[in-house]
mmCIF file of C-alpha atoms in Angstrom:
data_model
loop_
_atom_site.group_PDB
_atom_site.id
_atom_site.type_symbol
_atom_site.label_atom_id
_atom_site.label_comp_id
_atom_site.label_asym_id
_atom_site.label_seq_id
_atom_site.Cartn_x
_atom_site.Cartn_y
_atom_site.Cartn_z
ATOM 1 C CA MET A 1 -2.533 -19.896 7.270
ATOM 2 C CA ALA A 2 0.521 -17.746 6.121
ATOM 3 C CA GLU A 3 1.575 -17.575 2.463
ATOM 4 C CA TYR A 4 5.109 -18.693 2.221
ATOM 5 C CA VAL A 5 7.101 -17.709 -0.870
ATOM 6 C CA ILE A 6 10.217 -19.467 0.391
ATOM 7 C CA LYS A 7 10.439 -23.014 1.883
ATOM 8 C CA ALA A 8 13.197 -24.959 2.508
ATOM 9 C CA GLU A 9 13.433 -28.424 4.190
ATOM 10 C CA LYS A 10 16.646 -29.922 5.307
ATOM 11 C CA LEU A 11 18.656 -28.375 2.278
ATOM 12 C CA THR A 12 22.103 -29.638 1.928
ATOM 13 C CA LYS A 13 25.048 -28.861 -0.414
ATOM 14 C CA LYS A 14 28.199 -30.962 -0.208
ATOM 15 C CA PHE A 15 31.526 -30.485 -2.129
ATOM 16 C CA GLY A 16 33.354 -33.788 -1.746
ATOM 17 C CA ASP A 17 33.812 -34.197 1.919
ATOM 18 C CA PHE A 18 32.884 -30.504 2.847
ATOM 19 C CA THR A 19 29.236 -29.808 3.665
ATOM 20 C CA ALA A 20 28.868 -26.026 2.829
ATOM 21 C CA THR A 21 25.109 -25.973 4.136
ATOM 22 C CA ASN A 22 23.738 -28.632 6.304
ATOM 23 C CA ALA A 23 20.254 -29.507 6.668
ATOM 24 C CA ILE A 24 18.750 -26.155 6.802
ATOM 25 C CA SER A 25 14.860 -25.508 7.238
ATOM 26 C CA PHE A 26 13.131 -22.191 6.981
ATOM 27 C CA GLU A 27 10.213 -20.489 5.630
ATOM 28 C CA VAL A 28 9.725 -16.781 4.670
ATOM 29 C CA GLY A 29 6.285 -15.194 4.106
ATOM 30 C CA LYS A 30 4.833 -12.904 1.423
ATOM 31 C CA GLY A 31 6.124 -9.475 1.927
ATOM 32 C CA GLU A 32 8.728 -10.392 4.632
ATOM 33 C CA ILE A 33 12.164 -8.890 4.922
ATOM 34 C CA PHE A 34 14.223 -11.798 5.851
ATOM 35 C CA GLY A 35 17.672 -11.295 7.073
ATOM 36 C CA PHE A 36 20.219 -14.260 6.239
ATOM 37 C CA LEU A 37 23.150 -13.571 8.299
ATOM 38 C CA GLY A 38 26.465 -15.375 9.077
ATOM 39 C CA ALA A 39 30.357 -14.976 8.987
ATOM 40 C CA ASN A 40 32.429 -15.530 5.938
ATOM 41 C CA GLY A 41 32.427 -19.220 5.316
ATOM 42 C CA ALA A 42 29.057 -19.901 6.969
ATOM 43 C CA GLY A 43 27.241 -21.170 3.645
ATOM 44 C CA LYS A 44 25.177 -18.159 3.136
ATOM 45 C CA THR A 45 26.260 -17.871 -0.540
ATOM 46 C CA THR A 46 26.050 -21.681 -1.356
ATOM 47 C CA ALA A 47 22.515 -21.341 0.253
ATOM 48 C CA MET A 48 21.334 -18.419 -1.762
ATOM 49 C CA ARG A 49 22.696 -19.935 -5.191
ATOM 50 C CA MET A 50 20.538 -22.888 -4.358
ATOM 51 C CA LEU A 51 17.566 -20.812 -3.866
ATOM 52 C CA CYS A 52 17.954 -18.804 -7.060
ATOM 53 C CA GLY A 53 18.007 -22.199 -8.856
ATOM 54 C CA LEU A 54 21.758 -21.592 -9.752
ATOM 55 C CA SER A 55 22.937 -24.708 -7.795
ATOM 56 C CA LYS A 56 21.340 -28.016 -7.295
ATOM 57 C CA PRO A 57 21.166 -29.277 -3.696
ATOM 58 C CA THR A 58 22.735 -32.663 -2.645
ATOM 59 C CA SER A 59 19.908 -33.423 -0.652
ATOM 60 C CA GLY A 60 16.715 -31.650 0.898
ATOM 61 C CA LYS A 61 14.111 -29.933 -0.553
ATOM 62 C CA ALA A 62 12.784 -26.419 -1.525
ATOM 63 C CA THR A 63 10.196 -24.128 -3.195
ATOM 64 C CA ILE A 64 10.522 -20.548 -4.600
ATOM 65 C CA ALA A 65 7.107 -18.808 -5.294
ATOM 66 C CA GLY A 66 5.837 -22.350 -5.399
ATOM 67 C CA PHE A 67 8.378 -23.667 -7.808
ATOM 68 C CA ASP A 68 10.641 -26.621 -6.993
ATOM 69 C CA ILE A 69 14.211 -25.772 -7.004
ATOM 70 C CA TYR A 70 15.121 -29.177 -8.644
ATOM 71 C CA LYS A 71 12.677 -29.372 -11.629
ATOM 72 C CA GLN A 72 11.685 -25.720 -12.204
ATOM 73 C CA THR A 73 14.698 -23.457 -12.235
ATOM 74 C CA GLU A 74 13.711 -21.426 -15.303
ATOM 75 C CA GLN A 75 10.234 -20.648 -13.843
ATOM 76 C CA ILE A 76 12.229 -19.475 -10.484
ATOM 77 C CA LYS A 77 14.565 -17.204 -12.435
ATOM 78 C CA LYS A 78 11.525 -15.541 -14.055
ATOM 79 C CA ASN A 79 9.953 -14.817 -10.581
ATOM 80 C CA ILE A 80 13.038 -13.610 -8.576
ATOM 81 C CA GLY A 81 15.105 -10.502 -8.672
ATOM 82 C CA TYR A 82 18.882 -10.891 -7.836
ATOM 83 C CA MET A 83 21.422 -8.037 -6.858
ATOM 84 C CA SER A 84 24.836 -8.483 -5.414
ATOM 85 C CA GLN A 85 27.370 -5.793 -4.207
ATOM 86 C CA LYS A 86 30.073 -6.993 -6.634
ATOM 87 C CA PHE A 87 28.165 -7.154 -9.923
ATOM 88 C CA SER A 88 24.752 -5.904 -10.752
ATOM 89 C CA LEU A 89 25.053 -3.455 -13.500
ATOM 90 C CA TYR A 90 27.377 -2.857 -16.706
ATOM 91 C CA GLU A 91 29.734 -0.025 -16.182
ATOM 92 C CA ASP A 92 30.256 0.544 -19.679
ATOM 93 C CA LEU A 93 26.391 0.955 -20.706
ATOM 94 C CA THR A 94 24.190 4.016 -19.866
ATOM 95 C CA ILE A 95 21.659 4.145 -16.990
ATOM 96 C CA LEU A 96 18.892 3.610 -19.688
ATOM 97 C CA GLU A 97 20.705 0.965 -21.582
ATOM 98 C CA ASN A 98 21.145 -0.993 -18.387
ATOM 99 C CA ILE A 99 17.414 -0.678 -17.577
ATOM 100 C CA HIS A 100 16.319 -1.978 -21.066
ATOM 101 C CA PHE A 101 19.019 -4.831 -21.059
ATOM 102 C CA PHE A 102 17.964 -6.403 -17.749
ATOM 103 C CA GLY A 103 14.098 -5.544 -18.303
ATOM 104 C CA GLY A 104 14.762 -7.354 -21.625
ATOM 105 C CA ILE A 105 16.295 -10.427 -19.708
ATOM 106 C CA TYR A 106 13.345 -10.427 -17.277
ATOM 107 C CA GLY A 107 10.945 -10.684 -20.248
ATOM 108 C CA LEU A 108 9.208 -7.275 -20.318
ATOM 109 C CA ASN A 109 7.953 -6.226 -23.677
ATOM 110 C CA ASN A 110 8.669 -2.925 -25.483
ATOM 111 C CA GLN A 111 5.710 -1.059 -24.284
ATOM 112 C CA GLN A 112 6.398 -2.315 -20.635
ATOM 113 C CA LEU A 113 10.080 -1.322 -20.767
ATOM 114 C CA LYS A 114 9.100 2.235 -22.076
ATOM 115 C CA SER A 115 6.839 2.819 -19.288
ATOM 116 C CA LYS A 116 8.812 1.323 -16.421
ATOM 117 C CA SER A 117 12.126 2.878 -17.569
ATOM 118 C CA LYS A 118 10.391 6.375 -17.560
ATOM 119 C CA GLN A 119 8.744 5.818 -14.152
ATOM 120 C CA LEU A 120 12.173 4.369 -12.584
ATOM 121 C CA LEU A 121 14.116 7.295 -13.828
ATOM 122 C CA HIS A 122 11.631 9.739 -12.320
ATOM 123 C CA ASP A 123 11.438 7.874 -8.979
ATOM 124 C CA LEU A 124 15.173 8.022 -8.678
ATOM 125 C CA ASP A 125 15.475 11.545 -10.106
ATOM 126 C CA LEU A 126 17.726 10.268 -13.040
ATOM 127 C CA GLU A 127 16.091 11.583 -16.060
ATOM 128 C CA LYS A 128 18.719 14.082 -16.874
ATOM 129 C CA GLU A 129 21.496 11.542 -16.066
ATOM 130 C CA ALA A 130 19.634 8.577 -18.283
ATOM 131 C CA LYS A 131 22.529 8.940 -21.018
ATOM 132 C CA LYS A 132 25.163 8.985 -18.616
ATOM 133 C CA LEU A 133 27.477 5.726 -18.360
ATOM 134 C CA VAL A 134 27.248 3.827 -15.128
ATOM 135 C CA SER A 135 30.520 4.061 -14.592
ATOM 136 C CA GLY A 136 30.362 7.859 -14.163
ATOM 137 C CA ILE A 137 27.792 7.806 -11.338
ATOM 138 C CA PRO A 138 28.426 7.571 -7.515
ATOM 139 C CA LEU A 139 28.282 3.972 -5.952
ATOM 140 C CA GLY A 140 25.177 5.091 -4.037
ATOM 141 C CA TRP A 141 23.271 5.771 -6.979
ATOM 142 C CA LYS A 142 24.589 2.525 -8.665
ATOM 143 C CA GLN A 143 23.398 0.442 -5.819
ATOM 144 C CA LYS A 144 19.859 2.203 -5.704
ATOM 145 C CA LEU A 145 19.759 1.858 -9.613
ATOM 146 C CA ALA A 146 20.526 -1.882 -9.252
ATOM 147 C CA PHE A 147 17.891 -2.491 -6.751
ATOM 148 C CA SER A 148 15.409 -0.822 -8.960
ATOM 149 C CA VAL A 149 16.467 -2.878 -11.930
ATOM 150 C CA ALA A 150 16.264 -6.114 -9.922
ATOM 151 C CA VAL A 151 12.753 -5.425 -9.007
ATOM 152 C CA LEU A 152 11.662 -4.011 -12.262
ATOM 153 C CA HIS A 153 9.573 -7.060 -13.196
ATOM 154 C CA ASN A 154 7.785 -7.081 -9.991
ATOM 155 C CA PRO A 155 9.315 -10.490 -9.012
ATOM 156 C CA ALA A 156 7.598 -12.545 -6.075
ATOM 157 C CA VAL A 157 10.952 -12.476 -4.446
ATOM 158 C CA VAL A 158 14.231 -10.206 -4.584
ATOM 159 C CA PHE A 159 17.640 -11.675 -3.407
ATOM 160 C CA LEU A 160 19.962 -8.973 -2.081
ATOM 161 C CA ASP A 161 23.531 -10.298 -1.395
ATOM 162 C CA GLU A 162 25.320 -7.747 0.764
ATOM 163 C CA PRO A 163 23.696 -4.819 -1.320
ATOM 164 C CA THR A 164 24.948 -1.809 0.698
ATOM 165 C CA GLY A 165 28.551 -2.697 0.877
ATOM 166 C CA GLY A 166 30.516 0.360 0.711
ATOM 167 C CA VAL A 167 28.177 2.963 0.602
ATOM 168 C CA ASP A 168 27.658 5.761 3.221
ATOM 169 C CA PRO A 169 25.217 5.614 6.067
ATOM 170 C CA VAL A 170 22.696 7.914 4.664
ATOM 171 C CA THR A 171 22.453 6.245 1.427
ATOM 172 C CA ARG A 172 22.021 2.732 3.198
ATOM 173 C CA ARG A 173 19.047 4.153 5.045
ATOM 174 C CA GLN A 174 17.631 5.447 1.761
ATOM 175 C CA PHE A 175 18.304 2.147 0.468
ATOM 176 C CA TRP A 176 16.429 0.484 3.167
ATOM 177 C CA ASP A 177 13.398 2.874 2.567
ATOM 178 C CA MET A 178 13.308 1.354 -0.915
ATOM 179 C CA ILE A 179 13.230 -2.101 0.404
ATOM 180 C CA TYR A 180 10.434 -1.173 2.918
ATOM 181 C CA GLU A 181 8.276 0.229 -0.173
ATOM 182 C CA VAL A 182 8.572 -3.139 -2.266
ATOM 183 C CA ALA A 183 7.975 -5.252 0.905
ATOM 184 C CA HIS A 184 4.925 -3.009 1.861
ATOM 185 C CA HIS A 185 3.482 -4.041 -1.745
ATOM 186 C CA GLY A 186 3.958 -7.721 -1.226
ATOM 187 C CA MET A 187 7.339 -8.478 -2.419
ATOM 188 C CA THR A 188 9.352 -10.791 -0.207
ATOM 189 C CA VAL A 189 13.036 -9.655 0.420
ATOM 190 C CA PHE A 190 15.746 -12.060 1.166
ATOM 191 C CA VAL A 191 19.037 -10.114 2.249
ATOM 192 C CA THR A 192 22.498 -10.849 3.582
ATOM 193 C CA THR A 193 24.423 -8.233 5.140
ATOM 194 C CA HIS A 194 27.550 -7.747 7.337
ATOM 195 C CA TYR A 195 25.997 -4.503 8.992
ATOM 196 C CA MET A 196 24.175 -5.401 12.061
ATOM 197 C CA ASP A 197 22.237 -2.366 12.424
ATOM 198 C CA GLU A 198 20.691 -3.475 9.265
ATOM 199 C CA ALA A 199 19.573 -6.698 10.669
ATOM 200 C CA GLU A 200 17.447 -4.627 12.929
ATOM 201 C CA TYR A 201 15.454 -3.418 9.945
ATOM 202 C CA CYS A 202 14.413 -7.107 9.055
ATOM 203 C CA ASN A 203 11.169 -8.789 10.069
ATOM 204 C CA ARG A 204 13.023 -11.848 11.008
ATOM 205 C CA ILE A 205 16.631 -12.971 10.923
ATOM 206 C CA SER A 206 18.412 -16.333 10.581
ATOM 207 C CA ILE A 207 22.104 -16.676 11.754
ATOM 208 C CA MET A 208 24.123 -19.488 10.258
ATOM 209 C CA VAL A 209 27.460 -20.775 11.773
ATOM 210 C CA ASP A 210 29.397 -23.553 10.058
ATOM 211 C CA GLY A 211 26.666 -24.406 7.605
ATOM 212 C CA LYS A 212 23.590 -24.579 10.261
ATOM 213 C CA ILE A 213 21.161 -22.116 11.113
ATOM 214 C CA GLU A 214 21.870 -21.625 14.775
ATOM 215 C CA ALA A 215 19.229 -18.902 15.388
ATOM 216 C CA LEU A 216 15.967 -17.823 13.682
ATOM 217 C CA ASN A 217 13.704 -15.258 15.122
ATOM 218 C CA THR A 218 12.807 -11.520 15.124
ATOM 219 C CA PRO A 219 15.544 -9.037 16.141
ATOM 220 C CA SER A 220 13.830 -8.250 19.520
ATOM 221 C CA ASN A 221 13.287 -11.879 20.304
ATOM 222 C CA LEU A 222 17.021 -12.723 19.503
ATOM 223 C CA LYS A 223 18.280 -10.017 21.678
ATOM 224 C CA HIS A 224 15.909 -11.104 24.463
ATOM 225 C CA GLN A 225 16.795 -14.616 23.999
ATOM 226 C CA PHE A 226 20.686 -14.009 24.223
ATOM 227 C CA ASN A 227 20.225 -11.162 26.946
ATOM 228 C CA VAL A 228 22.165 -8.691 25.238
ATOM 229 C CA PRO A 229 21.013 -5.026 23.908
ATOM 230 C CA SER A 230 22.276 -5.165 20.208
ATOM 231 C CA MET A 231 22.391 -7.628 17.259
ATOM 232 C CA ASP A 232 25.970 -7.145 17.106
ATOM 233 C CA GLN A 233 26.370 -8.962 20.442
ATOM 234 C CA VAL A 234 23.805 -11.691 19.320
ATOM 235 C CA PHE A 235 25.840 -12.158 16.368
ATOM 236 C CA TYR A 236 29.102 -12.161 18.170
ATOM 237 C CA GLN A 237 27.954 -14.710 20.657
ATOM 238 C CA LEU A 238 27.068 -17.102 17.993
ATOM 239 C CA ALA A 239 29.569 -16.607 15.458
ATOM 240 C CA ARG A 240 32.766 -16.638 18.046
ATOM 241 C CA GLY A 241 32.258 -20.406 18.054
ATOM 242 C CA ALA A 242 32.434 -20.810 14.174
ATOM 243 C CA LYS A 243 35.114 -23.146 13.237
ATOM 244 C CA ARG A 244 35.774 -22.453 9.656
ATOM 245 C CA ILE A 245 36.176 -19.168 7.789
ATOM 246 C CA GLU A 246 36.623 -18.473 4.055
#
């Protein structure tokens, strides 16, 4: 039997008369890279906020790393990592200060912080840059640093909300090498992206349209199902019927 780190069953979120996510159900296994795709307004961000324990569902149920999203939100927050394109690091702190700050939030003690900070700086080849303000390093390095900080405490699952937006193709490929590495060691990766070539890197993909999951399968199976050669065309076939946009 597969070990599921994320389980959602008929998860629904309404804002007044508007249904942002409509009875979505899916499971994500340990060490799986799960792509969560959809056009703007499809409901991806709302769903991710519920899974992270930041927003309570209107109905349905879900567990993250075995914890209930209604009753155990604090335990969930300790067992996940989170990174977004828009805000992940403090620009006016140094690289090392950011590592220590977020490591402290994630509950690492001083000894763990010292050891993990040293290893992280070594892995990213940033030892000489440790006291440089984050505002002074290139976007690609910021994103790789933000990802490394998000997984510093070895969470059961890391949520990545459009993590590679705006970075060059080479850096995106390097970023995905980092994703493969943590997944190889058993961490579950839940990622949203607008880049369809990145969708090809995922083990499985769900595609949301107007608050519902309209497709869920491996990239190769989805291309076969829709009889098209690329995920771009799979996405287009599903998203072109969307009735709502942000």
